[in-house]
Amino acid sequence: MESNPVLLESKSSPINLLNEMQQLRLLGHLCDVTVSVEYQGVRAEFPAHKAVLAATSKFFKEVFLNEKSVDGPRSNVFLNEVQVADFASFLEFVYTARVEVEEDRVQRMLEIAEKLKCLDLSETCFQLKKQMLESVLLELQNFSESQNSEEESAAHPSVAPAAEAERDPPDSSVARPGHGASPEGPAAKSKEKM
């Protein structure tokens, strides 16, 4: 009797793997590369894992696959013109698949994603920028529509019932519905004048 193959698949394993790699990085365990970044005199060093960087960034993959083992077991990579906060956010993203940044930094994150050839971060930034643009366009459209309706209201003022009441003095002989006269009262009165 032959048994059919079955698929054993974990939905939580990828997330657990990322979380564990992030914890190892934050503790400095098993890190085999130090990435030094510098921007306008501000410099910082970030310990990381070559495998994670190479799997998420074509830039790092090319660097690590082409490096000579002269540096020993732990190598160093230097990145100029990369802000410390941006690289820290990049690392958080590649290790956790998420990062929270201010709206005004999304463009810089897109630029670092393109520089380091990180497709996932690039796509994420692009999608967020698209949503932000659509939101701004919707707000502009709503504003434009409200301006148009205000202009139309100014061009064609509608007479409010309160305004009509002010034009007819209370002692007027025009009968109003609800004051003991029939709804035809005003129409009948205007026919008499003719």
CSV table of C-alpha atoms in Angstrom, one decimal:
chain,number,residue,atom,x,y,z
A,1,MET,CA,0.0,0.0,0.0
A,2,GLU,CA,1.5,3.3,-1.2
A,3,SER,CA,1.1,6.5,0.9
A,4,ASN,CA,0.4,9.8,-0.8
A,5,PRO,CA,2.8,12.7,0.0
A,6,VAL,CA,1.5,15.5,2.2
A,7,LEU,CA,2.7,19.0,2.6
A,8,LEU,CA,3.9,20.1,6.0
A,9,GLU,CA,3.9,23.9,6.0
A,10,SER,CA,4.3,26.4,8.8
A,11,LYS,CA,2.7,29.8,8.5
A,12,SER,CA,4.5,31.1,11.6
A,13,SER,CA,8.0,29.8,10.8
A,14,PRO,CA,9.1,32.7,8.5
A,15,ILE,CA,8.0,35.3,11.1
A,16,ASN,CA,9.6,33.3,13.9
A,17,LEU,CA,12.8,33.0,11.9
A,18,LEU,CA,12.9,36.7,11.2
A,19,ASN,CA,12.2,37.5,14.9
A,20,GLU,CA,14.9,35.2,16.1
A,21,MET,CA,17.5,36.6,13.6
A,22,GLN,CA,16.5,40.1,14.8
A,23,GLN,CA,17.1,39.1,18.4
A,24,LEU,CA,20.5,37.5,17.5
A,25,ARG,CA,21.5,40.7,15.7
A,26,LEU,CA,20.4,43.0,18.5
A,27,LEU,CA,22.4,40.9,21.0
A,28,GLY,CA,25.4,40.8,18.6
A,29,HIS,CA,25.3,37.0,18.4
A,30,LEU,CA,26.6,35.1,15.4
A,31,CYS,CA,27.1,38.4,13.5
A,32,ASP,CA,29.7,38.0,10.7
A,33,VAL,CA,29.7,41.5,9.2
A,34,THR,CA,29.9,45.0,10.5
A,35,VAL,CA,28.3,47.7,8.3
A,36,SER,CA,29.8,51.2,8.9
A,37,VAL,CA,27.7,54.1,7.6
A,38,GLU,CA,28.7,57.7,7.5
A,39,TYR,CA,26.8,60.8,6.5
A,40,GLN,CA,28.1,64.4,7.0
A,41,GLY,CA,30.5,63.3,9.7
A,42,VAL,CA,28.0,61.2,11.6
A,43,ARG,CA,29.2,57.6,11.7
A,44,ALA,CA,27.8,54.4,13.2
A,45,GLU,CA,28.6,50.7,13.0
A,46,PHE,CA,25.9,48.0,12.7
A,47,PRO,CA,26.7,44.3,13.3
A,48,ALA,CA,24.6,42.0,11.1
A,49,HIS,CA,24.4,38.6,9.4
A,50,LYS,CA,25.7,38.3,5.8
A,51,ALA,CA,23.1,35.7,5.0
A,52,VAL,CA,20.2,38.0,5.9
A,53,LEU,CA,21.7,41.0,4.1
A,54,ALA,CA,22.6,39.0,1.0
A,55,ALA,CA,19.1,37.4,0.9
A,56,THR,CA,17.4,40.8,1.1
A,57,SER,CA,19.8,43.1,-0.8
A,58,LYS,CA,21.3,42.4,-4.2
A,59,PHE,CA,24.0,45.0,-3.3
A,60,PHE,CA,25.1,43.1,-0.3
A,61,LYS,CA,24.8,39.8,-2.1
A,62,GLU,CA,27.2,41.0,-4.8
A,63,VAL,CA,29.6,42.4,-2.2
A,64,PHE,CA,29.7,39.2,-0.1
A,65,LEU,CA,30.0,36.8,-3.1
A,66,ASN,CA,32.9,38.8,-4.5
A,67,GLU,CA,34.8,39.4,-1.3
A,68,LYS,CA,38.1,37.7,-0.6
A,69,SER,CA,38.4,36.0,2.7
A,70,VAL,CA,41.3,38.3,3.6
A,71,ASP,CA,39.2,40.0,6.3
A,72,GLY,CA,38.9,36.7,8.2
A,73,PRO,CA,35.6,35.4,9.6
A,74,ARG,CA,34.1,38.8,10.1
A,75,SER,CA,34.1,41.4,7.4
A,76,ASN,CA,33.4,45.1,7.2
A,77,VAL,CA,31.4,47.0,4.7
A,78,PHE,CA,31.6,50.8,4.4
A,79,LEU,CA,28.7,52.9,3.1
A,80,ASN,CA,29.2,56.6,2.6
A,81,GLU,CA,26.3,59.1,2.2
A,82,VAL,CA,23.9,56.9,4.1
A,83,GLN,CA,22.2,58.4,7.1
A,84,VAL,CA,22.5,56.5,10.3
A,85,ALA,CA,18.8,56.6,11.0
A,86,ASP,CA,18.0,55.4,7.5
A,87,PHE,CA,20.3,52.4,7.7
A,88,ALA,CA,19.0,51.5,11.1
A,89,SER,CA,15.5,51.6,9.6
A,90,PHE,CA,16.7,49.5,6.6
A,91,LEU,CA,18.1,46.9,8.9
A,92,GLU,CA,14.9,46.8,11.0
A,93,PHE,CA,12.9,46.2,7.8
A,94,VAL,CA,15.1,43.5,6.4
A,95,TYR,CA,15.1,41.7,9.8
A,96,THR,CA,11.4,42.1,10.6
A,97,ALA,CA,9.7,42.9,7.3
A,98,ARG,CA,8.3,46.1,8.9
A,99,VAL,CA,9.5,49.5,10.1
A,100,GLU,CA,7.8,52.7,11.2
A,101,VAL,CA,9.2,55.9,9.8
A,102,GLU,CA,8.0,59.5,9.6
A,103,GLU,CA,6.1,60.3,6.4
A,104,ASP,CA,8.9,62.7,5.3
A,105,ARG,CA,11.5,59.9,5.4
A,106,VAL,CA,9.6,57.6,3.0
A,107,GLN,CA,11.4,59.1,0.0
A,108,ARG,CA,14.8,58.6,1.7
A,109,MET,CA,13.9,55.0,2.5
A,110,LEU,CA,13.0,54.5,-1.1
A,111,GLU,CA,16.4,55.9,-2.1
A,112,ILE,CA,18.3,53.6,0.3
A,113,ALA,CA,16.3,50.7,-1.0
A,114,GLU,CA,17.3,51.5,-4.5
A,115,LYS,CA,20.9,52.1,-3.6
A,116,LEU,CA,21.1,48.8,-1.8
A,117,LYS,CA,18.9,47.0,-4.3
A,118,CYS,CA,16.4,45.9,-1.8
A,119,LEU,CA,13.3,45.0,-3.9
A,120,ASP,CA,10.9,44.4,-0.9
A,121,LEU,CA,11.6,47.7,0.7
A,122,SER,CA,11.5,49.5,-2.6
A,123,GLU,CA,8.1,48.0,-3.4
A,124,THR,CA,6.8,48.8,0.1
A,125,CYS,CA,7.9,52.4,-0.1
A,126,PHE,CA,6.5,52.8,-3.6
A,127,GLN,CA,3.1,51.4,-2.5
A,128,LEU,CA,3.0,53.7,0.5
A,129,LYS,CA,3.9,56.7,-1.6
A,130,LYS,CA,1.2,55.8,-4.0
A,131,GLN,CA,-1.4,55.6,-1.1
A,132,MET,CA,-0.2,59.0,0.2
A,133,LEU,CA,-0.5,60.5,-3.3
A,134,GLU,CA,-4.0,59.1,-3.7
A,135,SER,CA,-5.0,60.5,-0.3
A,136,VAL,CA,-3.7,63.9,-1.2
A,137,LEU,CA,-5.5,63.8,-4.6
A,138,LEU,CA,-8.7,62.8,-2.9
A,139,GLU,CA,-8.4,65.7,-0.4
A,140,LEU,CA,-7.7,68.1,-3.3
A,141,GLN,CA,-10.7,66.7,-5.2
A,142,ASN,CA,-13.0,67.1,-2.1
A,143,PHE,CA,-11.7,70.7,-1.6
A,144,SER,CA,-12.3,71.5,-5.2
A,145,GLU,CA,-15.8,70.2,-5.1
A,146,SER,CA,-16.6,72.1,-1.9
A,147,GLN,CA,-15.2,75.3,-3.5
A,148,ASN,CA,-17.3,74.7,-6.6
A,149,SER,CA,-20.5,74.2,-4.6
A,150,GLU,CA,-19.8,77.4,-2.6
A,151,GLU,CA,-19.3,79.3,-5.8
A,152,GLU,CA,-22.6,77.9,-7.2
A,153,SER,CA,-24.4,78.8,-4.0
A,154,ALA,CA,-23.1,82.4,-4.3
A,155,ALA,CA,-24.1,82.6,-7.9
A,156,HIS,CA,-27.6,81.2,-7.4
A,157,PRO,CA,-28.7,82.0,-3.9
A,158,SER,CA,-31.7,80.0,-2.8
A,159,VAL,CA,-34.4,81.8,-0.9
A,160,ALA,CA,-34.6,80.3,2.6
A,161,PRO,CA,-38.1,80.0,4.2
A,162,ALA,CA,-36.9,82.3,7.0
A,163,ALA,CA,-36.1,84.9,4.4
A,164,GLU,CA,-39.6,84.7,2.9
A,165,ALA,CA,-41.1,85.2,6.3
A,166,GLU,CA,-39.1,88.3,6.7
A,167,ARG,CA,-40.3,89.8,3.4
A,168,ASP,CA,-44.0,89.3,4.4
A,169,PRO,CA,-44.8,91.4,7.5
A,170,PRO,CA,-46.8,89.5,10.2
A,171,ASP,CA,-49.8,91.7,9.7
A,172,SER,CA,-49.9,90.9,6.0
A,173,SER,CA,-53.2,89.8,4.6
A,174,VAL,CA,-51.6,86.8,2.9
A,175,ALA,CA,-52.8,83.7,4.6
A,176,ARG,CA,-50.3,81.0,5.4
A,177,PRO,CA,-50.8,77.3,5.8
A,178,GLY,CA,-51.1,76.4,9.4
A,179,HIS,CA,-52.6,79.7,10.4
A,180,GLY,CA,-56.2,78.9,9.8
A,181,ALA,CA,-56.1,79.2,6.0
A,182,SER,CA,-55.9,76.6,3.2
A,183,PRO,CA,-52.7,76.0,1.3
A,184,GLU,CA,-54.3,77.6,-1.8
A,185,GLY,CA,-54.6,80.9,0.0
A,186,PRO,CA,-51.6,82.7,-1.5
A,187,ALA,CA,-52.3,81.4,-5.0
A,188,ALA,CA,-55.9,82.5,-4.8
A,189,LYS,CA,-54.8,86.0,-3.5
A,190,SER,CA,-52.4,86.4,-6.5
A,191,LYS,CA,-55.2,85.5,-8.9
A,192,GLU,CA,-57.4,88.2,-7.4
A,193,LYS,CA,-54.7,90.9,-8.0
A,194,MET,CA,-54.7,89.9,-11.7
